[in-house]
């Protein structure tokens, strides 16, 4: 809970527009280098590759896209954000290598599972080319994607995950085309399959071995590290794999050690500890005579979603530069100590590379208020609880705020009980509720001016408005639903005016889980989001940031809301933007076929029912066209509110 949950009416203690977005939403902490506020109070996109160029108004982009027929909800991918992150990680490693005198190089790979979309992978390959950046495949389909790209000749393709003979065959044969495809052995059993395929093809593989580290990292993904993680081998299994390879005369094929640190590692010292442990294995394997040349440290580089710079689930206490420096330094020292040549460093950072490059933008459809601007007068014959409620207005003051809140809630609850038992009419009840809601409006306005107790704050939080929004949490923000992921969310416009409402967000699905009620604000995590009253005749947009990692493919078809429209843009030097690619969201007909309905059959059945109704004279023949086009328009349209 963060201080007083409600904003004072007309309280404009804040000056510059930048200042409001920063002091209220903490934009400068989580959005720095990427987002700003324009003079008009719009969220602006900064080109991180050219930060001095004019910032591009995000609401302006959305309204331009709308003119071109791309409606909200829309997932916006910003190409320059992606390019900047790829440069950042590669250049940070290069810089740390240079500075510390590390003798090896860095060859990163992008783990395809984090965002498999063609538009994203194609760009990653393009932006990564100068750095010989490669790809990581965790499954056969992902390997098929990787092999459909022309990678630089010294880039890697690292194959992780469970592999069958077909997977292994393709990986080995791809080397004939010049790919450096490494098969990372996950288990002793997998080695047997590899040996069979090697026998069959008469070709040597490029091998890696996945070592399970005992070090457990903290955070949301703690389970993906340590003793009980599902992948990798322990020391005993490693020994048997090495012995087996030696027996088969293939030990020289084992070039890479893989030790995945986990995901979204919150504490940089966990990184150091885990890397240190990985180095010990590396040194021991070298001592065993394994010709290792590459040390792959997997994923784990975290994103500071909340900007708090803390070792917590949605934040990290380090920067990408610090991560790279620590990795290089730790490996350098460990190898020097063991008297081993510095290996080529590989990491498989996914989240940190793509998270910031996508944002979800949606419009607010309507508001449910839990207060009222005015109240009706009690009437002759009303139950006495109604004038009792109205009387609270008379003694409401800063000093008696809690008392008034208690009284009002008591009278309102009693009134509801009487209504249920039949002693109060619907009209009386409506009057009572309105009087109560008006009281709450006055209490919300007073609350910021006094020291409120936690109990009062909690009660007032329950009176936050609900903004009903045009998106599906299950389709577009699955981690918010599944693991309480926090993404920064802010209004895209009007940021030079102090917001006058507090809200929680509800999505368009009919599921009560489809809501967002944890927000990152400047002073911490809050159960409600400050926003403006909805404008009369114009859209009010909200943006959810840093959704480029994992969200797109993890999303599901709850209520059959499909993929949103997607637009990939590039920021221009003059403050405008270029639309690089547009992907129309799913139509209803598409989502129907995902669940095995044939849309043509649906149309046929509907048409038959229409014709039968005409035969039975329940429908005029002239109405046939109207019904059929209503059905067809729906089936061909967007699944979201239009
Ligand atoms: C998921 C995964 C990654 C990506 O992890 P991030 O935390 O997103 O960087 C890397 N390597 C392997 C083996 C993975 O399973």
mmCIF file of C-alpha atoms and ligand atoms in Angstrom, residues 111 113-114 136 160 210 258 260 262-264 298-301 348-352 550, ligand 1:
data_model
loop_
_atom_site.group_PDB
_atom_site.id
_atom_site.type_symbol
_atom_site.label_atom_id
_atom_site.label_comp_id
_atom_site.label_asym_id
_atom_site.label_seq_id
_atom_site.Cartn_x
_atom_site.Cartn_y
_atom_site.Cartn_z
ATOM 1 C CA UNK A 111 16.316 -18.107 -27.457
ATOM 2 C CA UNK A 113 10.912 -19.491 -27.371
ATOM 3 C CA UNK A 114 10.888 -15.998 -25.860
ATOM 4 C CA UNK A 136 18.867 -20.929 -29.576
ATOM 5 C CA UNK A 160 18.509 -27.368 -26.064
ATOM 6 C CA UNK A 210 24.066 -29.269 -19.975
ATOM 7 C CA UNK A 258 25.780 -25.121 -20.985
ATOM 8 C CA UNK A 260 21.319 -22.103 -17.619
ATOM 9 C CA UNK A 262 17.316 -19.376 -14.613
ATOM 10 C CA UNK A 263 15.071 -16.522 -15.684
ATOM 11 C CA UNK A 264 14.691 -12.952 -14.419
ATOM 12 C CA UNK A 298 21.944 -19.559 -20.609
ATOM 13 C CA UNK A 299 19.308 -16.948 -19.826
ATOM 14 C CA UNK A 300 18.489 -15.062 -16.666
ATOM 15 C CA UNK A 301 19.430 -11.478 -17.413
ATOM 16 C CA UNK A 348 20.971 -16.965 -24.174
ATOM 17 C CA UNK A 349 19.317 -13.797 -22.886
ATOM 18 C CA UNK A 350 15.797 -13.616 -24.211
ATOM 19 C CA UNK A 351 13.706 -11.475 -21.924
ATOM 20 C CA UNK A 352 16.238 -8.658 -21.721
ATOM 21 C CA UNK A 550 6.902 -14.580 -23.576
HETATM 22 C C1 LIG B 1 13.954 -19.833 -21.505
HETATM 23 C C2 LIG B 1 15.365 -20.059 -21.709
HETATM 24 C C3 LIG B 1 16.226 -18.979 -21.955
HETATM 25 C C4 LIG B 1 15.774 -17.537 -21.913
HETATM 26 O O1 LIG B 1 15.804 -17.046 -20.619
HETATM 27 P P1 LIG B 1 15.586 -15.479 -20.312
HETATM 28 O O2 LIG B 1 15.464 -15.424 -18.857
HETATM 29 O O3 LIG B 1 14.386 -15.054 -21.047
HETATM 30 O O4 LIG B 1 16.802 -14.765 -20.773
HETATM 31 C C5 LIG B 1 17.533 -19.259 -22.230
HETATM 32 N N1 LIG B 1 17.984 -20.534 -22.257
HETATM 33 C C6 LIG B 1 17.197 -21.594 -22.006
HETATM 34 C C7 LIG B 1 17.747 -22.949 -22.028
HETATM 35 C C8 LIG B 1 15.861 -21.387 -21.716
HETATM 36 O O5 LIG B 1 15.078 -22.416 -21.444
#
